[in-house]
């Protein structure tokens, strides 16, 4: 059974939802005020929410009200609909509400288009289309004349636009509009020198369009049908490429043109639904619900907000998986043309959330020369699409995957590195001042060494909120996943996290001082680093105890390891005796021993006892934590303390976090499962390798480039195995527990990957520098 017509659900959503959230998420975008499909505000939600709980509730309401996509209206597409004459043979427009929308949404300078970002192409194509519509029906002559003046004053500015930001199909559509304007008597400067290059591009592109292909296979060319009146289109054949919703590529302008030429009823139904949904206007493409859902999940995760919206994210990804295809996906399930941007984003997010999707979908976009394209027939490459492809190949590759995923990573990485080196990271699909920073960070910190809270801190500076503008046939806004409320909520959440971190760090510092841990190599900086590695992975407010348990355990492990690596044999042996006795006792030996050992040793014993008592209340938890430390200490001493024990320390951190969380009972059951053993095996192996590498660097032991590369390859392979275990393995082990293994392992990868200066910089940004 076919899914319901999603686009037809949008009307009630725009009325009930945008009415109370629009001020919060669109308030700082002038364009949104002009183009929003809003019919009023409800009193309860009027104004911008201030408290973090109110913001969460507002965002949740928005996410649960999602329909076909919250996209801004396109004056260009609205004008094409306005040109449709009454289909019953009468005089006047079939859609008079489109004329009304055009009249109400002219900008102060006489143009139509995005009011917050001036792109010459966008203003000209929207304005020309709108004055053609007004002139055709001989209405609002004052607005028409004002728009015409704008065109005369600005048409020579076309060369000012960044070439990367050329609107889709502009070189085909704009010349067609110029001819239409001349035909109805508008005084248009068609001989302007700057237009000659556009005419030349139009002629070249039209000459290259394979007419047979246009009529036989769905391609992106369908998006510009209204710009091809001279191609002698065969509508009987073209209607075989019509989308299930009655549109051509879910786009209003080509659908309106088809309706004008043929009177097709399905075209009429699509346009009627769009105009009703957007209160007289229409976006350049609709619906785009797949694209919107995937980008919402991506933004929420990178902004560190996903824990507040688990059920909504699950619902979105369930929807995406229902419409997943091994041939790729597009911006809507109705779309007949797939693209690598939506496919790569869907592939990565679905895999990382446990859905079984294949790399086969990527093969469709690989050309014979090794290039990966956004869609077949593209004329230039996209930075943002290649970045999404790179992230998919870097973050969601599993052992046994087809080699296409490695080729995709190699191609996208090389492309992005080249564009980065040339300082050319502007994109064809989005205008975002933060995109260069996103790409730079993604290339510098591969997924295995990317800590969630570091990524979020950087993304808070890269995410443009309502300032980001998307490029299609016109500039447009995607209000649901690019809005200031997301940004405000993320900053408030991160600020709360920082306050909690600073408070916990003060307690950690006092604990270290009280127990003289600096005598065993635990410097104030190393304690901060240990806490940072925990906090950068486990950051949710309700998981503060797990975070602190990780940090104190890492500090204690460092102190005890330092004791055994000391050249003072007496201290080592006496400490071993005391620690083993403490860990194998019923917990009362420490008090009985009193002054048997030096005060410094009692400091370590006291610290360990305090750690166990604090983070493992209750006999079962205490016994489990005792056993975890005993196992770790036994392994540490089995090699005389002369080799890296990082693999065992990593497992100790995992067990401590699980016990602190109260999941230790489940952990005891999980340890009987082969999948759990595999998680432990991979974590131990990866962290041991990385620990040995770090130790050799510290000791300045020479290692050959070949050895380093071999180790990197081994770690990469095992990280893929770990990712598969975490994201795709059995449901008997909770997702949070599996994530704990991944968090700990990635913290080791991060330390091995980063210089001390980089780590210090990240500590400062994540914990100490206020988010503004």
XYZ file of C-alpha atoms in Angstrom:
772
model
C 0.000 0.000 0.000
C 1.430 3.400 -0.971
C 2.220 5.866 1.834
C -0.259 8.719 2.323
C 0.088 11.971 0.392
C 2.295 13.759 2.870
C 2.022 17.146 1.213
C -1.706 17.232 1.853
C -1.182 17.126 5.613
C 0.747 20.370 5.707
C -2.197 22.767 5.852
C -3.375 22.089 9.386
C 0.212 21.910 10.570
C 1.086 25.352 9.264
C -1.990 26.809 10.878
C -1.630 25.267 14.335
C 2.126 24.918 14.672
C 3.788 27.906 13.053
C 1.375 30.185 14.858
C 3.027 29.654 18.213
C 6.614 28.858 17.304
C 7.285 31.287 14.503
C 8.512 34.090 16.742
C 10.859 31.756 18.539
C 12.502 30.152 15.535
C 12.127 32.791 12.831
C 12.077 36.037 14.711
C 15.474 37.275 13.543
C 15.009 36.524 9.827
C 13.251 39.403 8.028
C 12.546 37.114 5.091
C 10.603 34.773 7.310
C 8.270 37.565 8.359
C 7.406 38.226 4.748
C 7.063 34.623 3.638
C 5.759 32.717 6.625
C 2.472 30.860 6.144
C 0.978 32.044 9.452
C -2.587 32.911 10.292
C -2.136 34.062 13.879
C -0.531 33.383 17.238
C -1.920 31.533 20.219
C -1.733 33.491 23.435
C -0.111 30.757 25.503
C 3.032 30.571 23.382
C 3.280 34.173 22.297
C 6.827 35.469 22.340
C 10.113 33.709 22.627
C 10.482 30.993 25.282
C 13.128 31.830 27.852
C 13.519 28.908 30.238
C 15.283 25.811 28.914
C 12.283 23.586 29.703
C 10.012 25.925 27.765
C 12.382 25.852 24.824
C 12.475 22.049 24.882
C 8.683 21.898 24.957
C 8.402 24.332 22.046
C 10.916 22.409 19.940
C 9.221 19.113 20.801
C 5.864 20.488 19.710
C 7.444 21.550 16.424
C 9.055 18.170 15.842
C 5.836 16.320 16.564
C 3.850 18.559 14.217
C 6.108 17.996 11.240
C 4.440 17.328 7.911
C 5.707 17.975 4.391
C 8.431 20.432 5.290
C 8.624 23.946 6.741
C 10.137 25.804 3.782
C 9.797 29.461 2.830
C 7.557 30.524 -0.035
C 9.133 31.181 -3.444
C 7.898 34.358 -5.181
C 9.171 32.907 -8.467
C 7.108 29.720 -8.226
C 4.115 31.617 -6.863
C 4.283 33.899 -9.914
C 4.213 30.917 -12.289
C 1.094 29.598 -10.567
C -0.423 33.079 -10.780
C 0.039 32.952 -14.567
C -2.331 29.971 -14.917
C -5.553 31.143 -16.556
C -8.934 29.885 -15.410
C -9.301 26.343 -16.615
C -13.055 26.694 -17.140
C -12.458 29.150 -19.958
C -13.330 32.262 -17.967
C -11.245 35.413 -17.651
C -8.712 35.864 -14.890
C -6.269 33.727 -12.943
C -7.034 30.225 -11.724
C -5.261 31.102 -8.469
C -6.098 34.732 -7.520
C -4.679 34.152 -4.049
C -1.228 33.957 -5.647
C -1.667 37.469 -7.028
C -2.638 38.618 -3.532
C 0.441 36.952 -2.051
C 2.703 38.665 -4.590
C 1.149 42.057 -3.842
C 1.588 41.623 -0.082
C 5.182 40.407 -0.157
C 7.084 42.978 -2.198
C 10.205 44.167 -0.390
C 10.770 47.873 0.365
C 13.308 48.250 -2.474
C 10.738 47.051 -5.011
C 12.095 43.535 -5.368
C 10.883 40.105 -4.359
C 13.121 37.415 -2.894
C 15.005 36.655 0.301
C 14.801 39.804 2.406
C 17.734 39.039 4.679
C 20.368 38.021 2.123
C 20.949 39.897 -1.104
C 21.860 37.650 -4.028
C 21.446 39.459 -7.346
C 20.224 36.361 -9.194
C 17.628 35.603 -6.528
C 16.231 39.132 -6.454
C 16.156 39.423 -10.265
C 14.509 36.083 -11.053
C 11.882 36.478 -8.336
C 11.180 40.102 -9.207
C 10.972 39.528 -12.961
C 8.570 36.606 -12.512
C 6.360 38.631 -10.162
C 6.093 41.701 -12.386
C 5.309 39.438 -15.355
C 2.408 37.986 -13.344
C 1.155 41.445 -12.288
C 1.468 42.854 -15.809
C -0.260 39.831 -17.336
C -3.385 40.523 -15.262
C -2.964 44.320 -15.320
C -3.074 44.671 -11.549
C -0.972 46.589 -9.029
C 0.744 48.720 -11.654
C 2.554 50.687 -8.940
C 4.177 47.545 -7.587
C 4.951 46.379 -11.097
C 6.675 49.676 -11.938
C 8.640 49.626 -8.705
C 9.815 46.089 -9.463
C 10.734 47.089 -12.997
C 12.843 49.959 -11.665
C 14.654 47.543 -9.384
C 15.544 45.337 -12.356
C 16.884 48.295 -14.368
C 19.007 49.408 -11.411
C 20.439 45.999 -10.516
C 20.671 43.822 -13.619
C 24.228 45.001 -14.287
C 25.209 43.657 -10.853
C 24.839 40.013 -11.913
C 28.639 39.457 -12.116
C 28.910 40.336 -8.406
C 27.458 36.979 -7.312
C 29.785 34.208 -6.207
C 29.894 31.616 -8.990
C 29.356 28.869 -6.414
C 25.985 30.388 -5.566
C 24.396 30.297 -9.029
C 20.731 29.348 -8.734
C 19.745 25.979 -10.158
C 18.693 26.357 -13.778
C 19.180 30.137 -13.739
C 20.943 30.227 -17.105
C 17.927 28.467 -18.690
C 15.071 30.118 -16.810
C 16.128 33.754 -16.672
C 16.461 34.228 -20.469
C 13.011 32.679 -20.856
C 11.575 35.216 -18.407
C 13.243 38.041 -20.325
C 11.537 36.886 -23.524
C 8.187 36.599 -21.744
C 8.596 40.125 -20.363
C 9.292 41.534 -23.822
C 6.290 39.726 -25.268
C 3.897 41.463 -22.837
C 5.437 44.886 -23.364
C 7.634 45.280 -20.294
C 10.625 47.575 -20.783
C 13.410 45.132 -19.961
C 17.091 45.891 -20.725
C 17.649 42.652 -22.663
C 20.731 44.068 -24.406
C 22.589 44.610 -21.146
C 26.179 43.332 -21.702
C 26.098 41.256 -18.539
C 23.288 39.157 -20.041
C 25.304 38.001 -23.022
C 27.222 35.456 -20.960
C 23.955 34.074 -19.575
C 22.480 33.745 -23.068
C 25.621 31.904 -24.194
C 25.386 29.505 -21.259
C 21.685 28.955 -22.027
C 22.368 28.105 -25.662
C 25.222 25.776 -24.754
C 23.213 23.937 -22.117
C 20.095 23.568 -24.276
C 22.239 22.238 -27.120
C 23.661 19.598 -24.801
C 20.314 18.433 -23.428
C 19.608 14.995 -24.894
C 15.981 15.324 -25.899
C 15.401 11.591 -25.783
C 16.788 11.364 -22.251
C 14.649 14.308 -21.122
C 11.520 12.457 -22.222
C 12.428 8.956 -21.119
C 14.133 9.082 -17.706
C 13.467 11.291 -14.648
C 16.355 13.758 -14.385
C 16.998 17.112 -12.723
C 16.127 18.715 -16.081
C 12.453 18.310 -15.167
C 12.983 21.020 -12.572
C 13.421 23.601 -15.368
C 10.712 22.593 -17.852
C 9.242 26.084 -17.806
C 12.525 27.374 -19.222
C 12.389 25.140 -22.317
C 9.477 26.407 -24.414
C 11.506 26.063 -27.623
C 12.355 22.367 -27.192
C 9.083 21.090 -28.656
C 8.238 19.114 -25.525
C 6.235 15.904 -25.929
C 3.812 16.104 -23.013
C 2.377 12.627 -23.526
C 5.820 11.197 -22.852
C 6.684 13.674 -20.139
C 3.588 12.808 -18.121
C 4.955 9.306 -17.785
C 7.655 10.955 -15.628
C 5.134 12.807 -13.474
C 5.551 12.272 -9.715
C 2.816 10.398 -7.796
C 1.635 13.678 -6.252
C 0.921 15.149 -9.693
C 3.981 17.377 -9.828
C 7.178 17.425 -11.803
C 9.933 16.820 -9.246
C 7.639 18.175 -6.529
C 8.256 21.671 -7.903
C 5.575 24.295 -8.495
C 6.918 26.232 -11.500
C 7.380 23.328 -13.951
C 4.092 21.854 -12.742
C 2.315 25.168 -13.360
C 3.835 25.329 -16.831
C 2.648 21.789 -17.534
C -0.831 22.751 -16.332
C -0.888 25.789 -18.643
C 0.135 23.649 -21.599
C -2.126 20.661 -20.959
C -4.773 21.313 -18.288
C -3.676 18.116 -16.540
C -5.897 17.473 -13.488
C -3.150 15.941 -11.350
C -1.050 19.068 -11.867
C -4.037 21.148 -10.785
C -4.512 19.061 -7.638
C -0.849 19.413 -6.655
C -0.819 23.180 -7.160
C -4.129 23.639 -5.351
C -2.816 21.732 -2.341
C 0.422 23.743 -2.309
C -1.323 27.112 -2.533
C -3.790 26.142 0.194
C -0.988 24.877 2.428
C 1.064 28.052 2.115
C -1.771 30.588 2.227
C -1.589 31.793 -1.349
C 2.072 31.146 -2.080
C 4.132 28.088 -2.924
C 7.707 27.009 -2.211
C 10.031 26.038 -5.035
C 9.759 22.394 -3.984
C 7.308 20.601 -1.724
C 7.086 18.194 -0.010
C 10.633 17.602 1.209
C 9.846 15.641 4.333
C 12.644 13.072 4.025
C 15.280 15.762 3.679
C 13.835 17.776 6.559
C 13.648 14.833 8.939
C 17.219 13.725 8.255
C 18.674 17.213 8.631
C 16.745 17.779 11.868
C 18.313 14.645 13.367
C 21.769 15.685 12.196
C 21.421 19.187 13.673
C 20.026 17.982 16.991
C 22.864 15.496 17.375
C 25.627 17.926 16.502
C 24.129 20.608 18.757
C 24.154 18.090 21.623
C 20.357 18.125 22.019
C 19.416 14.626 20.888
C 18.921 13.256 24.408
C 15.922 15.561 24.864
C 14.171 14.288 21.747
C 14.803 10.533 21.562
C 11.267 9.540 20.630
C 11.013 12.219 17.945
C 14.360 11.190 16.457
C 13.330 7.536 16.480
C 10.108 8.450 14.693
C 11.962 10.453 12.057
C 14.443 7.671 11.384
C 11.690 5.043 11.267
C 10.091 7.154 8.540
C 13.376 7.463 6.667
C 13.990 3.729 6.857
C 10.497 2.940 5.553
C 11.355 4.901 2.445
C 14.989 3.838 2.132
C 16.065 2.344 -1.171
C 19.284 0.633 -2.198
C 19.075 2.828 -5.300
C 19.345 5.969 -3.160
C 16.786 8.461 -1.877
C 15.755 12.028 -2.655
C 14.299 14.900 -0.640
C 10.871 13.213 -0.530
C 9.646 9.671 -0.952
C 7.698 10.985 -3.943
C 10.829 12.220 -5.698
C 11.733 10.438 -8.925
C 15.335 11.723 -8.909
C 17.658 10.564 -6.128
C 20.696 12.499 -4.895
C 23.851 11.694 -2.965
C 23.249 14.387 -0.336
C 20.064 12.844 1.083
C 21.377 9.327 0.444
C 24.646 9.872 2.327
C 22.925 11.598 5.243
C 20.309 8.854 5.446
C 22.885 6.075 5.142
C 25.001 7.442 7.997
C 22.186 8.242 10.413
C 20.310 5.014 9.786
C 23.406 2.876 10.274
C 24.394 4.708 13.443
C 20.934 4.097 14.858
C 20.846 0.387 14.158
C 19.002 0.183 10.834
C 20.424 -2.338 8.337
C 21.225 -0.310 5.217
C 23.629 -1.260 2.459
C 26.459 0.603 0.764
C 24.825 -0.370 -2.526
C 23.005 2.966 -2.489
C 26.327 4.797 -2.937
C 27.187 2.929 -6.140
C 24.513 4.740 -8.110
C 26.461 8.003 -7.778
C 29.904 6.668 -8.720
C 30.971 7.479 -12.253
C 33.376 5.471 -14.400
C 36.130 8.039 -13.890
C 35.913 7.650 -10.089
C 33.957 10.839 -9.457
C 30.970 10.770 -7.120
C 28.172 13.075 -8.277
C 25.268 14.619 -6.408
C 22.914 13.531 -9.182
C 23.346 12.341 -12.728
C 24.042 15.161 -15.149
C 25.332 17.685 -12.612
C 27.410 20.580 -13.956
C 29.491 21.390 -10.858
C 30.345 19.744 -7.554
C 28.889 20.521 -4.115
C 31.031 21.069 -1.027
C 28.242 20.292 1.449
C 27.149 17.142 -0.390
C 30.724 15.859 -0.555
C 31.130 16.666 3.144
C 28.054 14.577 3.919
C 29.448 11.777 1.749
C 32.772 12.006 3.590
C 31.042 11.835 6.968
C 29.028 8.813 5.858
C 32.127 6.954 4.650
C 34.207 7.982 7.675
C 31.616 7.337 10.378
C 29.479 4.452 9.152
C 31.817 1.990 7.432
C 31.639 -1.612 8.650
C 33.887 -4.625 8.037
C 32.849 -6.476 4.913
C 31.372 -3.431 3.208
C 31.734 -3.090 -0.521
C 34.881 -1.165 -1.470
C 32.677 1.635 -2.801
C 32.568 3.175 0.660
C 36.364 3.457 0.787
C 36.422 4.936 -2.704
C 33.757 7.413 -1.622
C 35.857 8.427 1.362
C 38.999 8.806 -0.742
C 37.249 10.886 -3.407
C 35.319 13.164 -1.034
C 38.334 13.682 1.223
C 40.587 14.597 -1.699
C 37.968 16.967 -3.125
C 37.430 18.715 0.206
C 41.154 18.961 0.943
C 41.731 20.563 -2.459
C 38.924 23.079 -1.968
C 40.152 23.791 1.540
C 43.710 24.421 0.337
C 42.442 26.891 -2.251
C 40.197 28.649 0.285
C 37.143 27.860 -1.823
C 34.611 26.246 0.479
C 31.499 28.154 -0.563
C 28.803 25.726 -1.633
C 26.217 25.453 -4.404
C 23.388 24.431 -2.034
C 23.836 26.503 1.130
C 25.126 29.944 2.062
C 26.650 29.478 5.495
C 29.551 31.357 7.044
C 30.182 28.337 9.265
C 30.581 25.765 6.479
C 34.364 26.219 6.059
C 34.789 25.643 9.797
C 32.593 22.536 9.657
C 34.608 21.036 6.832
C 37.949 21.945 8.412
C 37.002 20.381 11.739
C 35.616 17.249 10.042
C 38.827 16.731 8.078
C 41.083 17.439 11.055
C 39.194 15.183 13.451
C 38.036 11.900 11.915
C 35.109 10.221 13.604
C 37.235 7.872 15.715
C 38.929 10.882 17.369
C 35.912 13.192 17.472
C 34.508 13.689 20.970
C 30.820 14.669 21.080
C 31.156 17.711 23.332
C 34.136 19.062 21.414
C 32.171 18.756 18.187
C 29.185 20.522 19.735
C 31.319 23.370 21.102
C 32.747 23.933 17.635
C 29.369 23.545 15.945
C 27.826 26.197 18.169
C 30.099 28.626 16.317
C 29.435 27.069 12.897
C 25.669 26.526 13.013
C 24.122 29.621 11.496
C 20.623 29.221 12.891
C 18.187 31.380 10.970
C 21.034 33.067 9.086
C 21.688 30.030 6.884
C 20.193 30.323 3.402
C 19.616 27.391 1.065
C 20.061 27.564 -2.687
C 17.727 25.971 -5.201
C 15.975 27.669 -8.087
C 15.615 30.518 -5.588
C 17.058 31.196 -2.160
C 14.937 29.587 0.534
C 14.847 28.925 4.258
C 14.383 25.628 6.051
C 12.862 26.869 9.284
C 12.626 23.645 11.244
C 16.320 22.729 11.273
C 17.872 26.153 10.699
C 16.440 28.389 13.366
C 17.546 30.517 16.283
C 15.598 28.533 18.861
C 17.733 25.448 18.221
C 20.815 27.622 18.702
C 19.504 29.331 21.818
C 18.524 26.012 23.383
C 21.882 24.447 22.517
C 23.775 27.367 24.054
C 21.664 27.276 27.212
C 22.173 23.532 27.518
C 25.925 23.861 26.982
C 26.173 26.663 29.537
C 24.409 24.475 32.106
C 26.841 21.692 31.271
C 29.797 24.031 31.791
C 28.519 25.148 35.193
C 28.130 21.532 36.245
C 31.620 20.715 34.980
C 33.257 23.572 36.832
C 31.541 22.579 40.053
C 32.610 18.943 39.661
C 36.155 19.961 38.821
C 36.429 21.891 42.072
C 35.378 18.780 43.965
C 37.841 16.649 42.014
C 40.629 19.093 42.822
C 39.830 19.019 46.550
C 39.720 15.202 46.481
C 43.145 15.012 44.821
C 44.643 17.465 47.317
C 43.130 15.726 50.328
C 44.658 12.418 49.311
C 48.050 13.802 48.193
C 47.620 12.329 44.728
C 50.066 14.792 43.210
C 52.818 12.747 44.894
C 51.972 9.992 42.428
C 52.095 12.078 39.270
C 48.520 13.353 39.308
C 49.081 17.001 38.483
C 46.216 19.484 38.498
C 46.387 19.534 34.697
C 46.278 15.749 34.353
C 43.232 15.647 36.643
C 41.500 18.273 34.500
C 42.356 16.293 31.368
C 40.932 13.108 32.867
C 37.726 14.925 33.728
C 37.555 16.572 30.302
C 37.790 13.217 28.485
C 34.882 11.934 30.565
C 32.800 15.099 30.184
C 33.403 15.373 26.452
C 31.728 11.977 26.031
C 29.190 11.756 28.841
C 27.619 15.198 29.030
C 23.912 14.720 29.729
C 22.794 16.479 32.951
C 21.419 13.305 34.545
C 24.708 11.436 34.004
C 26.920 13.624 36.182
C 27.795 10.737 38.520
C 28.947 8.569 35.613
C 31.101 11.409 34.362
C 32.718 11.939 37.751
C 33.152 8.203 38.286
C 35.071 7.972 34.995
C 37.254 10.946 35.925
C 38.125 9.781 39.451
C 38.810 6.268 38.217
C 41.174 7.591 35.544
C 42.969 9.700 38.163
C 43.283 6.772 40.574
C 44.521 4.476 37.817
C 47.170 7.033 36.917
C 48.285 7.383 40.552
C 48.512 3.641 41.175
C 50.239 3.002 37.839
C 52.742 5.702 38.708
C 53.382 3.982 42.034
C 54.233 0.710 40.318
C 56.374 2.375 37.715
C 58.377 4.059 40.490
C 61.952 2.990 41.122
C 61.194 2.789 44.861
C 60.745 -0.967 45.218
C 59.692 -0.850 48.882
C 56.882 1.544 48.195
C 55.698 -0.562 45.274
C 55.640 -3.799 47.245
C 54.006 -2.283 50.303
C 51.435 -0.526 48.200
C 50.661 -3.729 46.334
C 50.133 -5.539 49.627
C 47.839 -2.827 50.954
C 45.805 -2.498 47.794
C 45.361 -6.222 47.267
C 44.339 -6.590 50.908
C 41.838 -3.763 50.607
C 40.305 -5.049 47.401
C 39.946 -8.625 48.639
C 38.648 -7.691 52.097
C 35.132 -6.949 53.269
C 35.955 -3.267 53.241
C 37.033 -2.846 56.898
C 40.770 -3.514 56.686
C 41.688 0.091 56.064
C 40.507 1.233 59.473
C 42.221 -1.687 61.224
C 45.538 -1.077 59.530
C 45.638 2.452 60.836
C 49.205 3.682 60.700
C 50.798 0.498 59.353
C 51.619 2.197 56.068
C 53.038 5.658 55.435
C 50.521 8.498 55.206
C 51.112 8.848 51.482
C 50.068 5.241 50.954
C 47.035 5.679 53.181
C 46.138 8.599 50.894
C 45.877 6.242 47.924
C 43.986 3.667 49.934
C 41.643 6.292 51.332
C 41.017 7.684 47.863
C 40.231 4.252 46.460
C 37.959 3.384 49.372
C 36.159 6.716 49.033
C 35.750 6.202 45.319
C 34.166 2.789 45.807
C 31.893 3.971 48.606
C 30.778 7.017 46.642
C 30.077 5.435 43.297
C 29.017 1.945 44.313
C 26.449 2.209 47.100
C 25.017 -1.130 48.061
C 26.715 -4.485 48.417
C 26.264 -5.693 44.840
C 27.618 -2.533 43.319
C 30.470 -2.376 45.805
C 31.420 -5.991 45.144
C 31.362 -5.355 41.408
C 33.596 -2.308 41.677
C 35.959 -4.103 44.065
C 36.240 -6.916 41.551
C 36.837 -4.507 38.670
C 39.708 -2.857 40.518
C 41.117 -6.171 41.596
C 41.133 -7.419 38.006
C 42.805 -4.248 36.831
C 45.457 -4.333 39.567
C 46.220 -7.990 38.906
C 46.769 -7.272 35.211
C 48.877 -4.227 36.037
C 51.235 -6.176 38.241
C 51.421 -9.265 36.056
C 53.894 -7.551 33.726
C 55.780 -5.808 36.495
C 54.288 -2.474 35.591
C 56.664 -2.116 32.669
C 54.174 -2.165 29.805
C 51.170 -0.126 28.859
C 48.067 -1.174 30.775
C 45.747 1.102 28.839
C 43.608 -1.746 27.519
C 42.797 -2.873 31.053
C 42.339 0.710 32.207
C 39.825 1.277 29.410
C 37.807 -1.744 30.568
C 37.997 -0.461 34.140
C 36.551 2.860 33.002
C 33.722 1.100 31.175
C 32.877 -1.032 34.208
C 33.014 1.962 36.538
C 30.623 3.973 34.356
C 28.222 1.042 34.157
C 28.293 0.557 37.924
C 27.874 4.297 38.595
C 24.834 4.301 36.337
C 23.170 1.430 38.135
C 23.427 -0.777 35.081
C 25.818 -3.209 36.798
C 23.148 -5.890 37.238
C 22.545 -5.883 33.517
C 26.292 -5.769 32.978
C 26.708 -8.983 34.947
C 24.155 -10.650 32.673
C 25.722 -9.096 29.579
C 29.153 -10.494 30.411
C 27.806 -13.932 29.573
C 26.979 -12.802 26.031
C 29.439 -13.270 23.191
C 28.574 -9.785 21.885
C 29.622 -8.264 25.208
C 32.877 -10.202 25.138
C 33.499 -8.859 21.636
C 32.976 -5.295 22.851
C 35.493 -5.873 25.631
C 37.960 -7.547 23.288
C 37.881 -4.714 20.744
C 38.054 -1.981 23.388
C 41.006 -3.670 25.046
C 42.822 -4.228 21.757
C 42.361 -0.710 20.387
C 43.248 1.061 23.612
C 46.273 -1.182 24.193
C 47.618 -0.363 20.736
C 47.029 3.346 21.213
C 48.465 3.243 24.720
C 51.646 1.573 23.472
C 51.967 4.174 20.746
C 51.519 7.053 23.174
C 53.973 5.451 25.613
C 56.605 5.065 22.901
C 56.152 8.714 21.956
C 56.512 9.837 25.552
C 59.620 7.709 25.984
C 60.865 8.894 22.571
C 61.306 5.348 21.354
C 61.842 5.468 17.621
C 59.035 4.000 15.548
C 59.164 3.709 11.783
C 56.586 5.274 9.530
C 55.683 1.798 8.333
C 55.000 0.607 11.885
C 52.878 3.675 12.583
C 50.864 3.187 9.402
C 50.332 -0.491 10.165
C 49.100 0.356 13.650
C 46.752 3.012 12.242
C 45.337 0.513 9.763
C 44.784 -2.032 12.519
C 43.095 0.550 14.731
C 40.892 1.734 11.851
C 39.829 -1.824 11.092
C 39.039 -2.581 14.719
C 37.178 0.722 15.094
C 34.948 -0.344 12.220
C 34.310 -3.624 14.005
C 33.546 -1.773 17.231
C 31.201 0.603 15.424
C 29.348 -2.351 13.947
C 29.047 -3.976 17.375
C 27.787 -0.750 18.936
C 25.374 0.305 16.205
C 24.172 -3.013 14.806
C 24.626 -5.754 17.414
C 22.058 -7.526 19.577
C 19.343 -5.739 21.515
C 20.138 -7.710 24.687
C 22.806 -5.119 25.483
C 21.443 -1.622 26.014
C 22.401 1.100 23.574
C 23.815 3.205 26.415
C 26.102 0.387 27.546
C 27.379 -0.168 24.018
C 27.947 3.546 23.689
C 30.071 3.499 26.856
C 32.559 1.192 25.156
C 32.628 3.512 22.171
C 33.054 6.642 24.301
C 36.014 5.254 26.192
C 37.695 3.959 23.053
C 37.230 7.216 21.166
C 38.756 9.114 24.075
C 41.933 7.059 23.583
C 41.837 7.731 19.840
C 41.419 11.425 20.539
C 44.461 11.578 22.839
C 46.583 9.652 20.339
C 45.403 11.906 17.509
C 45.734 15.299 19.227
C 48.720 17.353 20.307
C 48.903 18.503 23.945
C 48.291 22.037 22.724
C 45.125 20.977 20.905
C 43.831 19.129 23.967
C 44.485 22.174 26.165
C 42.656 24.351 23.659
C 39.654 22.029 23.639
C 39.590 21.843 27.435
C 39.464 25.615 27.549
C 36.665 25.888 24.983
C 34.551 23.034 26.300
C 34.767 23.785 30.014
C 36.096 27.247 30.740
C 35.195 29.598 27.871
C 31.627 30.848 28.231
C 29.310 30.220 25.307
C 28.009 33.513 23.975
